[in-house]
Amino acid sequence: MKKICIIFLLFLVSCTNIQKKSERTGVHENQSRNISNFYEEWNGVPYKYGGIDKNGIDCSGLVKNLYSEIYKIDLPRNTISQMNNGQRVNYFERAQGDLVFFKTGANTYHVGVYYENDNFIHASTTKGVMMSNLNESYWLNNFIEIRRVVNEK
């Protein structure tokens, strides 16, 4: 009888873990689809310093719009202020939706949103909204940090 009870308990625990894992996967897939749709909608929009719409947008404006639409989080409007949000994340623990920051000049900074497979979405000054890879030498050489912002509501 004791063996049957142990087997039954193990079965219940394994079923619970399977359900929780599939629930987490579903949420991740939803966010991935949402970010992918957002990117398709904004891809190619030209860069415009201070821009916030599809007539032209800058990097922090794009990030602000993405976070508002996908995560329902209102981020500040500029890159420096966005850098003060959330918690710093180890480079190797980055996850979809994390903010990636770069120092691109003496007093200029750049921000994008990590997508997957070392790719991030951002608004380039030369090519507008696009996807780039963190492993490209330019981004590696100018990388500052990754931050994770979560909705605490």
PDB file of C-alpha atoms in Angstrom:
ATOM      1  CA  MET A   1       0.000   0.000   0.000  1.00  0.00           C
ATOM      2  CA  LYS A   2       2.856   2.378   0.847  1.00  0.00           C
ATOM      3  CA  LYS A   3       4.416   1.837  -2.623  1.00  0.00           C
ATOM      4  CA  ILE A   4       1.117   2.652  -4.339  1.00  0.00           C
ATOM      5  CA  CYS A   5       0.785   5.895  -2.360  1.00  0.00           C
ATOM      6  CA  ILE A   6       4.350   6.945  -3.268  1.00  0.00           C
ATOM      7  CA  ILE A   7       3.793   6.173  -6.953  1.00  0.00           C
ATOM      8  CA  PHE A   8       0.522   8.108  -6.908  1.00  0.00           C
ATOM      9  CA  LEU A   9       2.208  11.134  -5.263  1.00  0.00           C
ATOM     10  CA  LEU A  10       5.055  11.065  -7.792  1.00  0.00           C
ATOM     11  CA  PHE A  11       2.489  10.962 -10.602  1.00  0.00           C
ATOM     12  CA  LEU A  12       0.672  14.008  -9.189  1.00  0.00           C
ATOM     13  CA  VAL A  13       3.890  15.994  -8.782  1.00  0.00           C
ATOM     14  CA  SER A  14       5.051  15.201 -12.324  1.00  0.00           C
ATOM     15  CA  CYS A  15       1.659  16.202 -13.782  1.00  0.00           C
ATOM     16  CA  THR A  16       1.769  19.508 -11.893  1.00  0.00           C
ATOM     17  CA  ASN A  17       5.296  20.268 -13.146  1.00  0.00           C
ATOM     18  CA  ILE A  18       4.326  19.463 -16.740  1.00  0.00           C
ATOM     19  CA  GLN A  19       1.343  21.791 -16.524  1.00  0.00           C
ATOM     20  CA  LYS A  20       3.392  24.641 -15.058  1.00  0.00           C
ATOM     21  CA  LYS A  21       6.094  24.244 -17.702  1.00  0.00           C
ATOM     22  CA  SER A  22       3.562  24.328 -20.537  1.00  0.00           C
ATOM     23  CA  GLU A  23       1.933  27.413 -19.015  1.00  0.00           C
ATOM     24  CA  ARG A  24       5.321  29.189 -18.949  1.00  0.00           C
ATOM     25  CA  THR A  25       6.021  28.131 -22.534  1.00  0.00           C
ATOM     26  CA  GLY A  26       2.649  29.483 -23.629  1.00  0.00           C
ATOM     27  CA  VAL A  27       3.345  32.891 -22.099  1.00  0.00           C
ATOM     28  CA  HIS A  28       6.807  33.025 -23.702  1.00  0.00           C
ATOM     29  CA  GLU A  29       5.390  32.058 -27.087  1.00  0.00           C
ATOM     30  CA  ASN A  30       2.724  34.766 -26.748  1.00  0.00           C
ATOM     31  CA  GLN A  31       5.308  37.451 -25.957  1.00  0.00           C
ATOM     32  CA  SER A  32       7.532  36.216 -28.778  1.00  0.00           C
ATOM     33  CA  ARG A  33       4.643  36.443 -31.221  1.00  0.00           C
ATOM     34  CA  ASN A  34       3.728  39.906 -29.901  1.00  0.00           C
ATOM     35  CA  ILE A  35       7.301  41.196 -30.210  1.00  0.00           C
ATOM     36  CA  SER A  36       7.584  39.635 -33.658  1.00  0.00           C
ATOM     37  CA  ASN A  37       4.340  41.339 -34.740  1.00  0.00           C
ATOM     38  CA  PHE A  38       5.513  44.634 -33.266  1.00  0.00           C
ATOM     39  CA  TYR A  39       8.797  44.346 -35.174  1.00  0.00           C
ATOM     40  CA  GLU A  40       7.045  43.521 -38.458  1.00  0.00           C
ATOM     41  CA  GLU A  41       4.822  46.562 -37.992  1.00  0.00           C
ATOM     42  CA  TRP A  42       7.719  48.940 -37.235  1.00  0.00           C
ATOM     43  CA  ASN A  43      10.527  47.427 -39.346  1.00  0.00           C
ATOM     44  CA  GLY A  44      11.960  50.030 -41.708  1.00  0.00           C
ATOM     45  CA  VAL A  45      10.391  53.077 -40.050  1.00  0.00           C
ATOM     46  CA  PRO A  46      12.997  55.823 -40.541  1.00  0.00           C
ATOM     47  CA  TYR A  47      15.082  57.210 -37.712  1.00  0.00           C
ATOM     48  CA  LYS A  48      14.147  60.668 -36.438  1.00  0.00           C
ATOM     49  CA  TYR A  49      15.722  62.148 -33.321  1.00  0.00           C
ATOM     50  CA  GLY A  50      12.902  62.777 -30.841  1.00  0.00           C
ATOM     51  CA  GLY A  51      10.460  60.901 -33.063  1.00  0.00           C
ATOM     52  CA  ILE A  52       7.798  58.715 -31.511  1.00  0.00           C
ATOM     53  CA  ASP A  53       5.620  57.545 -34.411  1.00  0.00           C
ATOM     54  CA  LYS A  54       5.804  55.830 -37.795  1.00  0.00           C
ATOM     55  CA  ASN A  55       6.839  59.057 -39.524  1.00  0.00           C
ATOM     56  CA  GLY A  56      10.155  58.713 -37.682  1.00  0.00           C
ATOM     57  CA  ILE A  57      11.352  57.335 -34.362  1.00  0.00           C
ATOM     58  CA  ASP A  58      14.503  57.207 -32.281  1.00  0.00           C
ATOM     59  CA  CYS A  59      15.800  54.301 -30.210  1.00  0.00           C
ATOM     60  CA  SER A  60      14.287  55.300 -26.865  1.00  0.00           C
ATOM     61  CA  GLY A  61      10.960  56.138 -28.507  1.00  0.00           C
ATOM     62  CA  LEU A  62      10.837  52.692 -30.103  1.00  0.00           C
ATOM     63  CA  VAL A  63      11.611  51.013 -26.769  1.00  0.00           C
ATOM     64  CA  LYS A  64       8.998  53.148 -24.988  1.00  0.00           C
ATOM     65  CA  ASN A  65       6.372  52.181 -27.593  1.00  0.00           C
ATOM     66  CA  LEU A  66       7.263  48.466 -27.489  1.00  0.00           C
ATOM     67  CA  TYR A  67       7.106  48.328 -23.688  1.00  0.00           C
ATOM     68  CA  SER A  68       3.826  50.188 -23.634  1.00  0.00           C
ATOM     69  CA  GLU A  69       2.219  47.955 -26.251  1.00  0.00           C
ATOM     70  CA  ILE A  70       3.658  44.546 -25.299  1.00  0.00           C
ATOM     71  CA  TYR A  71       4.249  44.786 -21.541  1.00  0.00           C
ATOM     72  CA  LYS A  72       1.867  47.633 -20.570  1.00  0.00           C
ATOM     73  CA  ILE A  73       4.800  49.380 -18.865  1.00  0.00           C
ATOM     74  CA  ASP A  74       5.343  53.122 -19.216  1.00  0.00           C
ATOM     75  CA  LEU A  75       9.085  53.713 -19.588  1.00  0.00           C
ATOM     76  CA  PRO A  76      10.718  57.152 -19.564  1.00  0.00           C
ATOM     77  CA  ARG A  77      11.214  58.847 -22.944  1.00  0.00           C
ATOM     78  CA  ASN A  78      15.029  59.010 -23.106  1.00  0.00           C
ATOM     79  CA  THR A  79      17.792  56.409 -23.053  1.00  0.00           C
ATOM     80  CA  ILE A  80      19.582  57.672 -19.932  1.00  0.00           C
ATOM     81  CA  SER A  81      16.342  57.586 -17.927  1.00  0.00           C
ATOM     82  CA  GLN A  82      15.503  54.118 -19.299  1.00  0.00           C
ATOM     83  CA  MET A  83      18.939  52.977 -18.083  1.00  0.00           C
ATOM     84  CA  ASN A  84      17.776  53.685 -14.525  1.00  0.00           C
ATOM     85  CA  ASN A  85      14.829  51.261 -14.766  1.00  0.00           C
ATOM     86  CA  GLY A  86      14.722  47.622 -13.768  1.00  0.00           C
ATOM     87  CA  GLN A  87      17.542  45.433 -12.562  1.00  0.00           C
ATOM     88  CA  ARG A  88      20.916  44.799 -14.156  1.00  0.00           C
ATOM     89  CA  VAL A  89      21.120  41.315 -15.730  1.00  0.00           C
ATOM     90  CA  ASN A  90      24.204  39.217 -16.417  1.00  0.00           C
ATOM     91  CA  TYR A  91      24.984  39.172 -20.150  1.00  0.00           C
ATOM     92  CA  PHE A  92      24.598  35.393 -20.293  1.00  0.00           C
ATOM     93  CA  GLU A  93      21.253  35.464 -18.485  1.00  0.00           C
ATOM     94  CA  ARG A  94      19.584  37.839 -20.940  1.00  0.00           C
ATOM     95  CA  ALA A  95      16.036  37.046 -21.970  1.00  0.00           C
ATOM     96  CA  GLN A  96      13.483  38.265 -24.446  1.00  0.00           C
ATOM     97  CA  GLY A  97      12.305  41.770 -23.601  1.00  0.00           C
ATOM     98  CA  ASP A  98      15.433  42.838 -21.723  1.00  0.00           C
ATOM     99  CA  LEU A  99      16.788  46.295 -22.499  1.00  0.00           C
ATOM    100  CA  VAL A 100      20.270  46.354 -24.062  1.00  0.00           C
ATOM    101  CA  PHE A 101      22.359  49.516 -23.734  1.00  0.00           C
ATOM    102  CA  PHE A 102      25.352  50.789 -25.664  1.00  0.00           C
ATOM    103  CA  LYS A 103      27.638  53.841 -25.489  1.00  0.00           C
ATOM    104  CA  THR A 104      27.845  55.059 -29.077  1.00  0.00           C
ATOM    105  CA  GLY A 105      29.708  58.355 -28.631  1.00  0.00           C
ATOM    106  CA  ALA A 106      31.288  60.637 -26.073  1.00  0.00           C
ATOM    107  CA  ASN A 107      27.890  61.631 -24.692  1.00  0.00           C
ATOM    108  CA  THR A 108      25.515  59.418 -26.671  1.00  0.00           C
ATOM    109  CA  TYR A 109      23.828  56.190 -25.704  1.00  0.00           C
ATOM    110  CA  HIS A 110      21.710  53.680 -27.574  1.00  0.00           C
ATOM    111  CA  VAL A 111      19.003  51.258 -26.412  1.00  0.00           C
ATOM    112  CA  GLY A 112      17.287  48.267 -27.947  1.00  0.00           C
ATOM    113  CA  VAL A 113      15.151  45.318 -26.855  1.00  0.00           C
ATOM    114  CA  TYR A 114      16.600  41.819 -26.782  1.00  0.00           C
ATOM    115  CA  TYR A 115      14.611  39.439 -28.976  1.00  0.00           C
ATOM    116  CA  GLU A 116      16.248  36.003 -29.257  1.00  0.00           C
ATOM    117  CA  ASN A 117      19.311  34.212 -30.645  1.00  0.00           C
ATOM    118  CA  ASP A 118      21.554  37.198 -29.785  1.00  0.00           C
ATOM    119  CA  ASN A 119      19.334  39.550 -31.841  1.00  0.00           C
ATOM    120  CA  PHE A 120      17.830  42.799 -30.632  1.00  0.00           C
ATOM    121  CA  ILE A 121      15.366  45.299 -32.072  1.00  0.00           C
ATOM    122  CA  HIS A 122      16.352  48.955 -32.242  1.00  0.00           C
ATOM    123  CA  ALA A 123      16.112  52.163 -34.247  1.00  0.00           C
ATOM    124  CA  SER A 124      19.370  52.711 -36.132  1.00  0.00           C
ATOM    125  CA  THR A 125      20.309  56.273 -37.099  1.00  0.00           C
ATOM    126  CA  THR A 126      21.186  55.074 -40.618  1.00  0.00           C
ATOM    127  CA  LYS A 127      18.680  52.283 -41.326  1.00  0.00           C
ATOM    128  CA  GLY A 128      15.732  53.045 -39.064  1.00  0.00           C
ATOM    129  CA  VAL A 129      13.974  50.289 -37.148  1.00  0.00           C
ATOM    130  CA  MET A 130      15.823  47.039 -37.648  1.00  0.00           C
ATOM    131  CA  MET A 131      17.185  43.938 -35.969  1.00  0.00           C
ATOM    132  CA  SER A 132      20.899  43.556 -35.213  1.00  0.00           C
ATOM    133  CA  ASN A 133      23.058  40.913 -33.575  1.00  0.00           C
ATOM    134  CA  LEU A 134      24.868  41.467 -30.277  1.00  0.00           C
ATOM    135  CA  ASN A 135      27.854  39.533 -31.641  1.00  0.00           C
ATOM    136  CA  GLU A 136      28.578  42.114 -34.348  1.00  0.00           C
ATOM    137  CA  SER A 137      31.847  43.832 -33.465  1.00  0.00           C
ATOM    138  CA  TYR A 138      30.279  47.315 -33.311  1.00  0.00           C
ATOM    139  CA  TRP A 139      27.745  46.240 -30.688  1.00  0.00           C
ATOM    140  CA  LEU A 140      30.216  44.130 -28.723  1.00  0.00           C
ATOM    141  CA  ASN A 141      32.674  47.040 -28.548  1.00  0.00           C
ATOM    142  CA  ASN A 142      30.013  49.519 -27.389  1.00  0.00           C
ATOM    143  CA  PHE A 143      28.001  47.287 -25.051  1.00  0.00           C
ATOM    144  CA  ILE A 144      27.292  48.683 -21.565  1.00  0.00           C
ATOM    145  CA  GLU A 145      24.663  46.563 -19.849  1.00  0.00           C
ATOM    146  CA  ILE A 146      21.396  44.651 -19.972  1.00  0.00           C
ATOM    147  CA  ARG A 147      18.470  45.548 -17.722  1.00  0.00           C
ATOM    148  CA  ARG A 148      15.248  43.692 -16.981  1.00  0.00           C
ATOM    149  CA  VAL A 149      12.118  45.725 -16.357  1.00  0.00           C
ATOM    150  CA  VAL A 150       9.090  43.965 -14.923  1.00  0.00           C
ATOM    151  CA  ASN A 151       5.577  45.173 -14.346  1.00  0.00           C
ATOM    152  CA  GLU A 152       5.153  45.199 -10.572  1.00  0.00           C
ATOM    153  CA  LYS A 153       1.374  45.679 -10.586  1.00  0.00           C
TER     154      LYS A 153
END
